[in-house]
Coordinates of C-alpha atoms and ligand atoms in Angstrom, one line a residue:
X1 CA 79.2 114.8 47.7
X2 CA 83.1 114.4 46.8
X3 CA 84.0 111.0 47.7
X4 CA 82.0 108.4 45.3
X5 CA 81.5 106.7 48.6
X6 CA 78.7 107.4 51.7
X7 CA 79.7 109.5 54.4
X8 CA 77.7 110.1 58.1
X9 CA 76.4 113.6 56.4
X10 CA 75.4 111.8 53.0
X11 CA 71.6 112.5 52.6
X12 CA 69.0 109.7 51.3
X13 CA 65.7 109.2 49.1
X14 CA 64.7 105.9 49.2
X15 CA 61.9 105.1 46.6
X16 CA 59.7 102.3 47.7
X17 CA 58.5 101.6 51.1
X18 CA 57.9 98.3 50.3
X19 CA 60.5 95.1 51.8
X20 CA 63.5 96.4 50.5
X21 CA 62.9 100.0 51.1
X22 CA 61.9 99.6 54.6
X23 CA 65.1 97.9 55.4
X24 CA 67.7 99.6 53.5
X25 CA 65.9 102.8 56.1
X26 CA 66.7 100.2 59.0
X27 CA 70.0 99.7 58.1
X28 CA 71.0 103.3 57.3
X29 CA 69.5 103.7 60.8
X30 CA 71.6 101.4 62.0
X31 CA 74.8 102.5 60.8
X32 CA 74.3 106.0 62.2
X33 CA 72.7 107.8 59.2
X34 CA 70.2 110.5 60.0
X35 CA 69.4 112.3 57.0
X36 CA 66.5 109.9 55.4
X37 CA 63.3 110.8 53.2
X38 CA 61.4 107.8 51.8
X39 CA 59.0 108.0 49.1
X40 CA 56.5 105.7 48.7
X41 CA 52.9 106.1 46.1
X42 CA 50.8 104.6 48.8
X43 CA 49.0 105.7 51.4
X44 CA 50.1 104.2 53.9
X45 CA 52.6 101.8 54.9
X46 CA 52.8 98.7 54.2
X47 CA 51.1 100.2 50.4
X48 CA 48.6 98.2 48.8
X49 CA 51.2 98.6 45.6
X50 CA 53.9 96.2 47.9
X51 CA 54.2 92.4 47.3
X52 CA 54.9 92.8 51.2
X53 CA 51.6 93.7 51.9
X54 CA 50.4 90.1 52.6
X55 CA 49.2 88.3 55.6
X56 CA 51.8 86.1 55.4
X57 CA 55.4 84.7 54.0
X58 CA 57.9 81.4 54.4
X59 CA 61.0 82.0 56.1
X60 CA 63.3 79.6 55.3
X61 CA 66.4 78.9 54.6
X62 CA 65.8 75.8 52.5
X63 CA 68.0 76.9 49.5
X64 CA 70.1 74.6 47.2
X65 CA 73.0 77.5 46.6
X66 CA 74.5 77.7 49.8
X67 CA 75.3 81.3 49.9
X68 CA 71.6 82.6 49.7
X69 CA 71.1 79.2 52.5
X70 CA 73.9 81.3 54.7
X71 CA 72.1 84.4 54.7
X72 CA 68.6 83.4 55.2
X73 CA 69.9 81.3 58.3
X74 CA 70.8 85.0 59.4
X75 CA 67.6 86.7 58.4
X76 CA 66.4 83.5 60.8
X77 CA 67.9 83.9 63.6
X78 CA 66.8 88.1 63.4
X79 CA 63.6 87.1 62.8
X80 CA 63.5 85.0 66.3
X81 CA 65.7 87.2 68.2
X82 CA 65.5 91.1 67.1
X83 CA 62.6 92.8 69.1
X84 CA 61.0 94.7 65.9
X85 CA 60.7 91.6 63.9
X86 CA 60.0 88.4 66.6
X87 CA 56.8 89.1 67.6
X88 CA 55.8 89.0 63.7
X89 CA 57.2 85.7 63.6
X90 CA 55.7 82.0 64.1
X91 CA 58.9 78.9 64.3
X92 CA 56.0 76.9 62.9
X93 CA 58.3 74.6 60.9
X94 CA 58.3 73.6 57.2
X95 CA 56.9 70.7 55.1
X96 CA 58.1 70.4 51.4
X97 CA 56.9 67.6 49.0
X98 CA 56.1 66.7 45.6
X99 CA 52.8 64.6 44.5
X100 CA 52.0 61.7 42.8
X101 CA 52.0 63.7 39.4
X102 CA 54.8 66.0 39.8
X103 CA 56.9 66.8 37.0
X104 CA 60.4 65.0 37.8
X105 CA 62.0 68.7 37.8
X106 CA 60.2 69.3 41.2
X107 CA 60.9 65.5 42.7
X108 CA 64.9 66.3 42.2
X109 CA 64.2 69.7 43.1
X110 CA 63.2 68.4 46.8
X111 CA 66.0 65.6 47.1
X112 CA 68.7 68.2 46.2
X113 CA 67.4 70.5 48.6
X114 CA 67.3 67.4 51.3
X115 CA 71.0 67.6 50.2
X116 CA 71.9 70.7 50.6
X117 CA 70.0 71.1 54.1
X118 CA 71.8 68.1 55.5
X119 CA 75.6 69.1 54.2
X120 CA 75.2 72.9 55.0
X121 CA 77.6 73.9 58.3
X122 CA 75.3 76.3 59.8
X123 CA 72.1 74.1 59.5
X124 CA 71.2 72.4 62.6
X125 CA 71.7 68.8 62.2
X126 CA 68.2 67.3 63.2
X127 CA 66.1 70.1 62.0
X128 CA 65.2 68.0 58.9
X129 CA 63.4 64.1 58.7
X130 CA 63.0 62.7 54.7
X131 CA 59.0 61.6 54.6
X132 CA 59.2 59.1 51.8
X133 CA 55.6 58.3 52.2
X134 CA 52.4 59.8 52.6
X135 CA 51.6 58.1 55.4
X136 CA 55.4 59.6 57.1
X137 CA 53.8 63.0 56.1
X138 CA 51.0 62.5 57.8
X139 CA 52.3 61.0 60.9
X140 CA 54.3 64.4 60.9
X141 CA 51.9 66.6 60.5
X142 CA 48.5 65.0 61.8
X143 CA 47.0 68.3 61.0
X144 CA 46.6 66.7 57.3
X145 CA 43.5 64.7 57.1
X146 CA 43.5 64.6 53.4
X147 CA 44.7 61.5 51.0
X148 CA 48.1 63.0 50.3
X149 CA 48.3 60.8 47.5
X150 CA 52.0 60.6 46.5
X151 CA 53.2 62.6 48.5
X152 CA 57.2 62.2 49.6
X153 CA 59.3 64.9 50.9
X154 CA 60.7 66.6 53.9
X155 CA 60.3 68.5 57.3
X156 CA 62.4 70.9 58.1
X157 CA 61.4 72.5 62.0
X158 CA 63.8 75.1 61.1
X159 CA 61.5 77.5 59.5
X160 CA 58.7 78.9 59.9
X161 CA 56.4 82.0 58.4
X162 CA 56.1 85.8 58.7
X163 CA 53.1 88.2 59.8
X164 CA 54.0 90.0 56.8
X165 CA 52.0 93.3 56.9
X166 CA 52.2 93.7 60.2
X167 CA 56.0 93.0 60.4
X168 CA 56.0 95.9 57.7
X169 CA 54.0 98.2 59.8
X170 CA 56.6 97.4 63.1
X171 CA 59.7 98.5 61.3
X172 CA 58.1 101.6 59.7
X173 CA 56.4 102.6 62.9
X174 CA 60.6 102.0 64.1
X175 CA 61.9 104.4 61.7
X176 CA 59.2 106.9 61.9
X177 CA 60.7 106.6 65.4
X178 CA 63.9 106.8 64.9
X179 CA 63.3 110.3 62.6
X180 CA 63.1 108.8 58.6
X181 CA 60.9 111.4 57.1
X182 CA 58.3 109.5 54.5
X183 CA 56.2 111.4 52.1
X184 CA 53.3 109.2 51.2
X185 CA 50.2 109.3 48.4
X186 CA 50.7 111.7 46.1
X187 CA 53.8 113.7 47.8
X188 CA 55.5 109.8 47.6
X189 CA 54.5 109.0 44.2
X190 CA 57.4 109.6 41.8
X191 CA 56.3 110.1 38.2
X192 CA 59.9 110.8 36.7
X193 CA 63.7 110.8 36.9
X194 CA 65.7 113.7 36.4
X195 CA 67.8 113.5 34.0
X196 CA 66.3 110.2 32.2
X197 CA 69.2 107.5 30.9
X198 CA 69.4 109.5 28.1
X199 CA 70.4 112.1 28.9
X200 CA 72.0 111.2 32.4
X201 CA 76.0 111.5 31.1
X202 CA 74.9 115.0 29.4
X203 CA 73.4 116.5 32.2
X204 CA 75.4 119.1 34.3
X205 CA 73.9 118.0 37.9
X206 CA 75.4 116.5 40.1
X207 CA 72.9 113.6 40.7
X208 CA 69.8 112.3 40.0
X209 CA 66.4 114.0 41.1
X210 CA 63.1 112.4 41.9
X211 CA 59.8 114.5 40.5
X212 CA 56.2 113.0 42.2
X213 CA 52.9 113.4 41.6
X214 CA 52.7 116.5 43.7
X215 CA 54.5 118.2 41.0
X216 CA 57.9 118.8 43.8
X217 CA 61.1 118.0 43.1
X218 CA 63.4 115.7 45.6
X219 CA 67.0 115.5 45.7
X220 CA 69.9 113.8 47.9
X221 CA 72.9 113.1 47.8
X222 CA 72.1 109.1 46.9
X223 CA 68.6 108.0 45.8
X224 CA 67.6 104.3 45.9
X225 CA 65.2 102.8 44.1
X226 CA 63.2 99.7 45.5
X227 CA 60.2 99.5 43.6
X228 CA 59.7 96.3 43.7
X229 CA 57.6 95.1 40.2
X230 CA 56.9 98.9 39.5
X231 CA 60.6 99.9 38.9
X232 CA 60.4 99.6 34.7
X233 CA 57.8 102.1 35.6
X234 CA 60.4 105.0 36.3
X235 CA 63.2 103.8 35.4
X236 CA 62.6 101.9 31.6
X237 CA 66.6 100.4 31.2
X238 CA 65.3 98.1 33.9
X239 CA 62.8 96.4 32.3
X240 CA 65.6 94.4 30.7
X241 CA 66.1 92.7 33.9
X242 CA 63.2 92.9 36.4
X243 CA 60.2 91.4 35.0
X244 CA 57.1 92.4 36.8
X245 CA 55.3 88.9 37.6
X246 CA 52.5 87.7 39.3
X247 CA 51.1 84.7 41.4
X248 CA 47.8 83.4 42.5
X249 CA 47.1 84.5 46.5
X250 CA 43.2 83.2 48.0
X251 CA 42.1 83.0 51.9
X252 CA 39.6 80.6 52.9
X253 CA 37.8 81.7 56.5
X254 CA 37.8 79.0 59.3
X255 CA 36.3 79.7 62.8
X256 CA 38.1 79.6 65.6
X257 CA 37.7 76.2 66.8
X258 CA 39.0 75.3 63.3
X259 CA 41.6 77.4 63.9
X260 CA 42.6 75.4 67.3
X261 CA 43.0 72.5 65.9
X262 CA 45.0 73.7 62.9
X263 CA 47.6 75.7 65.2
X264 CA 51.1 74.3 65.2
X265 CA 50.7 73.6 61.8
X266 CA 53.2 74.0 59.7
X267 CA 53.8 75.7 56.3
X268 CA 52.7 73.1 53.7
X269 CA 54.7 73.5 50.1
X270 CA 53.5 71.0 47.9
X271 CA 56.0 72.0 44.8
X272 CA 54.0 71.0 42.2
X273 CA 50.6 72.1 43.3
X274 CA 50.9 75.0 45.7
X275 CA 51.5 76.1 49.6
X276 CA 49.4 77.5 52.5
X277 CA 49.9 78.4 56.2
X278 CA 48.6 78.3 59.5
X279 CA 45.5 80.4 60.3
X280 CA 46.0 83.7 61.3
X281 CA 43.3 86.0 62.7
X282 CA 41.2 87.8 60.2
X283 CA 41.0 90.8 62.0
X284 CA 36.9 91.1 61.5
X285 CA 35.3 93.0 64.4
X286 CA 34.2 89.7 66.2
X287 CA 37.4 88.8 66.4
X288 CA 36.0 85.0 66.2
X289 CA 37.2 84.1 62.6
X290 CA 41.2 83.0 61.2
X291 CA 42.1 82.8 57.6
X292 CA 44.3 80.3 55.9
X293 CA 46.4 82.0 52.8
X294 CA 46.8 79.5 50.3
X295 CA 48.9 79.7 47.2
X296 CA 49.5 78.4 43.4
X297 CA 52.6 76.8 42.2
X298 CA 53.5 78.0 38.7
X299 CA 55.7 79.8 36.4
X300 CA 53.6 83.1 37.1
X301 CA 52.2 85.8 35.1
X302 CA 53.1 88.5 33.0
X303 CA 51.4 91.9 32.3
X304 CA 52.6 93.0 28.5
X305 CA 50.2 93.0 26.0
X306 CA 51.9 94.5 23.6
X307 CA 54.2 96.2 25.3
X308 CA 57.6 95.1 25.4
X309 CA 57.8 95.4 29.0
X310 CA 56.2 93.7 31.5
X311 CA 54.6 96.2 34.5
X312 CA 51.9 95.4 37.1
X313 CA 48.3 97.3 36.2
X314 CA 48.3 100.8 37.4
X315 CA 45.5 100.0 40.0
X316 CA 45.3 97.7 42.7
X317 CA 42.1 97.5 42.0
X318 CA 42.8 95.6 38.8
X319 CA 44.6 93.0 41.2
X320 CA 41.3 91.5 42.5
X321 CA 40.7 88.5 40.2
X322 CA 42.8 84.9 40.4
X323 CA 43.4 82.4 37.7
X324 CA 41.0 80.1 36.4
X325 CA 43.0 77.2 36.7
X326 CA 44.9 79.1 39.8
X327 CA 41.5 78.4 42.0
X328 CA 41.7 74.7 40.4
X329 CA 45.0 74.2 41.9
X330 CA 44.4 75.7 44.8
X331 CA 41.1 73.3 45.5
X332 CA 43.4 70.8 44.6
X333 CA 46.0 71.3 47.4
X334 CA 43.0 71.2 49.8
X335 CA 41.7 68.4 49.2
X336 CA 44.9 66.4 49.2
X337 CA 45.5 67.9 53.0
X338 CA 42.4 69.5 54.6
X339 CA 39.4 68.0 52.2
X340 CA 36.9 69.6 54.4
X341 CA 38.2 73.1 53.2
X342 CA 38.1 72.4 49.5
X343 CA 35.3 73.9 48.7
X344 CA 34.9 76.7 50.6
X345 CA 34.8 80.3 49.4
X346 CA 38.2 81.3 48.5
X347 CA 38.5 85.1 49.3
X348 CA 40.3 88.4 49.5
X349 CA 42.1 87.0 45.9
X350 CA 44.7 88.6 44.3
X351 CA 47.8 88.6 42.4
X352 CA 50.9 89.5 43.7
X353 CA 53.8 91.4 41.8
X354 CA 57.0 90.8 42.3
X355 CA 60.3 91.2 39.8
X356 CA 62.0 88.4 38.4
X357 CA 65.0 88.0 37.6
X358 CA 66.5 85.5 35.2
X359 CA 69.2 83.7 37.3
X360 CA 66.9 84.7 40.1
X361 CA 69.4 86.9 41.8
X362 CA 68.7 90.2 42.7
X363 CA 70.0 93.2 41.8
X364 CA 72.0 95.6 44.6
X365 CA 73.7 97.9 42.4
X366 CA 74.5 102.2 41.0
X367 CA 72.6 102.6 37.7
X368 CA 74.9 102.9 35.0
X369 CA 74.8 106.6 33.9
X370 CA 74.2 108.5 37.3
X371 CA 77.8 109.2 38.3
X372 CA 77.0 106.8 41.1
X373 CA 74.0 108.7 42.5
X374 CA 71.3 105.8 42.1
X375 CA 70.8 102.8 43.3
X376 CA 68.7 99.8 42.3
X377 CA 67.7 97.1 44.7
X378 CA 65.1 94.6 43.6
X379 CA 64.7 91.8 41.9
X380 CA 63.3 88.8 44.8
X381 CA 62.4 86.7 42.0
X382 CA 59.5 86.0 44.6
X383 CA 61.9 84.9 47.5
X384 CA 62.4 88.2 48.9
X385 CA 60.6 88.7 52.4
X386 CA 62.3 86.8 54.4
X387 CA 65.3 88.7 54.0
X388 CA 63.3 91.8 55.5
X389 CA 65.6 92.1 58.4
X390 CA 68.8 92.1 56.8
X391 CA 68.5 92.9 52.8
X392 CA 69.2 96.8 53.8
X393 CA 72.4 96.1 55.0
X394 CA 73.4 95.0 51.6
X395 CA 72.4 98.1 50.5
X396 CA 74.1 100.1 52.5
X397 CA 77.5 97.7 52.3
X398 CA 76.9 98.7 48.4
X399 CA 77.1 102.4 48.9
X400 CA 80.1 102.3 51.6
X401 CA 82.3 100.4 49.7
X402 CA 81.7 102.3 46.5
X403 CA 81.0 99.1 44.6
X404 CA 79.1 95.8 44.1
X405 CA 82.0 93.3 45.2
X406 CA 79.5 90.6 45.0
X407 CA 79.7 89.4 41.5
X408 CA 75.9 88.2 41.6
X409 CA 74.2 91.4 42.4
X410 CA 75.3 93.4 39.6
X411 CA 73.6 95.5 37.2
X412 CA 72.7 92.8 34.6
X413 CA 72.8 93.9 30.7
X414 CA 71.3 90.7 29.5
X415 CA 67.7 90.3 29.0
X416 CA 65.5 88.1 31.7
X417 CA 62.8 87.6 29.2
X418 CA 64.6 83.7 28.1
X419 CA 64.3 82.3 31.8
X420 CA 67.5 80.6 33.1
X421 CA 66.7 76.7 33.8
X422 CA 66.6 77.0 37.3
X423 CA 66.1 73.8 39.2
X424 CA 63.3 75.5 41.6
X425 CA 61.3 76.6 38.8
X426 CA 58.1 74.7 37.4
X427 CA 55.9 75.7 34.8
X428 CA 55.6 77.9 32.2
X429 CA 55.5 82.1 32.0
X430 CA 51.7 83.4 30.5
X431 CA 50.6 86.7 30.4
X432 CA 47.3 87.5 32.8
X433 CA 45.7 89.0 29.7
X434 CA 45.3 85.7 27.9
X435 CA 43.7 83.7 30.6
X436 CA 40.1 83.8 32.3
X437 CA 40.1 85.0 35.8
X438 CA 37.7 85.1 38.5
X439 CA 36.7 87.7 41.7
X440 CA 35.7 86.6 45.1
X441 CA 32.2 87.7 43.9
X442 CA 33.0 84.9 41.1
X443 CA 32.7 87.7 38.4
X444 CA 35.2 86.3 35.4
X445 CA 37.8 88.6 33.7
X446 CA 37.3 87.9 30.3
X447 CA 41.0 87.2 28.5
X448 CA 42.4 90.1 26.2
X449 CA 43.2 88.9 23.3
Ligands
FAD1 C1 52.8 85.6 45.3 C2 54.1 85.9 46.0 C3 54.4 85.2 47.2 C4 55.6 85.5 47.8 N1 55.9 84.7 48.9 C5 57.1 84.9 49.5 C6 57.4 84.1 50.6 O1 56.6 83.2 51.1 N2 58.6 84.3 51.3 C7 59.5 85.3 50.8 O2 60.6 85.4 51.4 N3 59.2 86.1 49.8 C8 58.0 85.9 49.1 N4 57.7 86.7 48.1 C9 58.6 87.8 47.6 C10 58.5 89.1 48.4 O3 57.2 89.5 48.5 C11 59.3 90.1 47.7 O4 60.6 89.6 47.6 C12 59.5 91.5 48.4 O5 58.2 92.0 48.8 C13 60.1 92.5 47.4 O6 60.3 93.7 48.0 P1 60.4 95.1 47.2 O7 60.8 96.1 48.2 O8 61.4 94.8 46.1 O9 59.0 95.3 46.6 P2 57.6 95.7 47.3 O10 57.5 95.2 48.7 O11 56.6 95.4 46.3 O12 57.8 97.3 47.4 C14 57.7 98.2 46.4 C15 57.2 99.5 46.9 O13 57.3 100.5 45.9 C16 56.2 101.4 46.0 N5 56.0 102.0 44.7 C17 55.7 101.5 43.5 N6 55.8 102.4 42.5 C18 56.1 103.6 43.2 C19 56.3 104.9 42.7 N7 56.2 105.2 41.4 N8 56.7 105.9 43.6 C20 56.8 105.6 44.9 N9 56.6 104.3 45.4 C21 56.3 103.3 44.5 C22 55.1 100.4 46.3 O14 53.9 101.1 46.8 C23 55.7 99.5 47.3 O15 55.5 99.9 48.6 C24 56.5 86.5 47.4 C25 56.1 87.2 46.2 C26 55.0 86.9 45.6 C27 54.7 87.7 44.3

């Protein structure tokens, strides 16, 4: 390739057939590229190695820095209106509070993001209603039977949640369609870069090439990687700022005439404690049961040991057991809004990976070192999915114009390790090794010490 810049004939290996990966493909698509290979070390897509892999995600565009606010708005409105994504999507609405205990970091969280919901432009103007008691929350959301003690926030009708894994399947089943070539399993797997940042500047090829597990070599004229928590994994000078962490996910089964009572409802985010959704079918062959996915609030979970850098365990299989404490909060949550659930089994647990960034941006950018010839794009810092439908186009902006114009996306040479004080985050970082953890068959991990 000449020009430093794509062209209609430029060819593409997308890493990652996770979020990111998927939609970058779309977007190509979209733009009138055709030559398209994505590699992904799954064996099928969605991969049980995505964070995207998940029954569901918030879509909202409840954000206190406008410009992220203006783009999820967009995301929004694609994921209502564009035919791959709507039917994946539920307008359920959105409830965000604090609780009688919350650390004051997550009350002022809440009232500046009443704030910033209310002065935004593009917002509609009576999407949101302040709940200053528990008894407003609950005359909101009768679903809540629970004491809700303390609780004060908002509801924003604006938002809503994502079928996630099946809004994953609909857009690769789309690109298969529209002729992106992906090499799955082993074929997909990529083990190494070629040259490594090392010896990148040295190397006499043009650009970079992808080796997988297969043993075959892949090469194109651009190759993106959106690996999600793996990418330290191949490429090591990103470690420095994606940090692989993890959060709490547990299910709890309801039958269906639960279920009917619960629908409408929206998605709960208690800041402090944690957040959980409407039912959603649990695909057993009866067909008769739902599942509620409930999450833990916290700082999240690294995976280091020793090891300077942070990378999610090698099997998925290793992904299977929860927090201690995790569960507690999680029980917690329940029995604030839904009591009669609190003690039911909590199953299908595991952590998801993500990578975080420090200033929680992500990074769209060429890897220093590769003559412009790789990409990075990661780094949701956890926020990520709703972005689904439009994230690609970033991407390919990125590789049309040659470079990152958007100051925030850049490659970032400082180290994410001291997290920035952002005003969303609460609690502190651990690593899973050093607390107890428990299966859905209540087995305990024992902490490595
Ligand atoms: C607990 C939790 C809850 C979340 N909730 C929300 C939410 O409610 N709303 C929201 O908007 N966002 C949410 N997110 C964030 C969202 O999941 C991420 O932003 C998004 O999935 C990131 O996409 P990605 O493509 O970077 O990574 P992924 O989706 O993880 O994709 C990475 C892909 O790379 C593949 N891969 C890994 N290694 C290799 C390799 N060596 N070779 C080839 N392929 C490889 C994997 O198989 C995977 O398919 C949440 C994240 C977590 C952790």
């Amino acid at each position: 390739m000449a020009s430093k810049t794509a062209s209609k004939e430029t060819s593409f290996l997308i890493v990652g057939a996770g979020t990111f990966g998927l939609s970058t493909a779309l977007h190509l698509t979209n733009r009138g590229y055709k030559n398209i290979v994505v590699l992904d070390r799954g064996d099928d897509v969605p991969s049980a190695f995505s964070a995207g892999n998940d029954v569901n995600k918030i879509v909202r565009a409840d954000y206190e820095d406008p410009f992220y606010a203006t783009h999820a708005l967009k995301a929004i409105h694609a994921w209502r209106n564009s035919p791959i994504f709507s039917p994946h999507y539920h307008h359920s609405g959105y409830l965000v509070t604090s609780s009688a205990s919350a650390p004051s970091k997550a009350t002022s969280h809440v009232t500046r993001l009443i704030t910033a919901l209310s002065s935004h432009p593009d917002q509609p103007k009576s999407s949101v209603a302040v709940l200053h008691t528990p008894e407003d929350v609950q005359s909101t959301v009768p679903h809540l039977t629970g004491p809700l003690t303390g609780w004060s926030g908002y509801y924003n009708s604006n938002a809503g949640y994502a079928q996630a894994a099946p809004a994953l399947k609909a857009l690769y089943t789309e690109l298969l369609a529209r002729g992106v070539e992906f090499r799955l399993g082993d074929s997909g797997h990529a083990v190494s870069i070629l040259p490594d940042t090392q010896t990148a500047k040295a190397f006499p090829a043009p650009r970079p090439y992808i080796r997988t597990a297969d043993g075959k070599i892949h090469c194109a004229d651009l190759v993106i990687l959106a690996l999600g928590a793996h990418t330290a994994r191949l490429l090591s000078v990103a470690g420095a700022q994606l940090t692989a962490k993890a959060w709490a996910v547990g299910h709890v089964r309801v039958s269906a005439q639960e279920a009917a009572h619960l629908r409408g409802l929206p998605v709960v985010n208690c800041r402090d404690v944690g957040f959980f959704f409407e039912p959603v079918p649990a695909g057993d062959e009866h067909g008769q049961e739902w599942l509620i996915k409930v999450c833990a609030h916290g700082g999240g979970y690294t995976n280091r040991g020793r090891a300077a850098t942070s990378l999610p365990p090698w099997q998925a299989e290793e992904n299977k057991a929860i927090p201690v404490e995790d569960e507690m909060l999680m029980r917690r949550l329940l029995r604030e809004t839904l009591p009669e659930l609190a003690k039911r089994r909590l199953e299908r647990r595991f952590m998801c990976w993500c990578a975080d960034t420090a200033d929680s941006e992500y990074v769209i950018d060429y890897v220093p070192g590769y003559r412009k010839g790789l990409v990075l794009a990661g780094g949701d810092s956890g926020h990520g999915f709703k972005m689904l439908p439009v994230f690609g186009g970033w991407v390919v902006d990125l590789v049309e114009r040659g470079q990152q114009t958007e100051k925030r996306w850049r490659w970032k040479t400082g180290d994410s390790d001291g997290q920035e004080e952002l005003g969303w985050r609460v609690g502190g970082v651990r690593d899973i090794r050093e607390v107890q953890r428990m299966g859905d068959g209540a087995e305990a991990t024992r902490p490595r010490l």
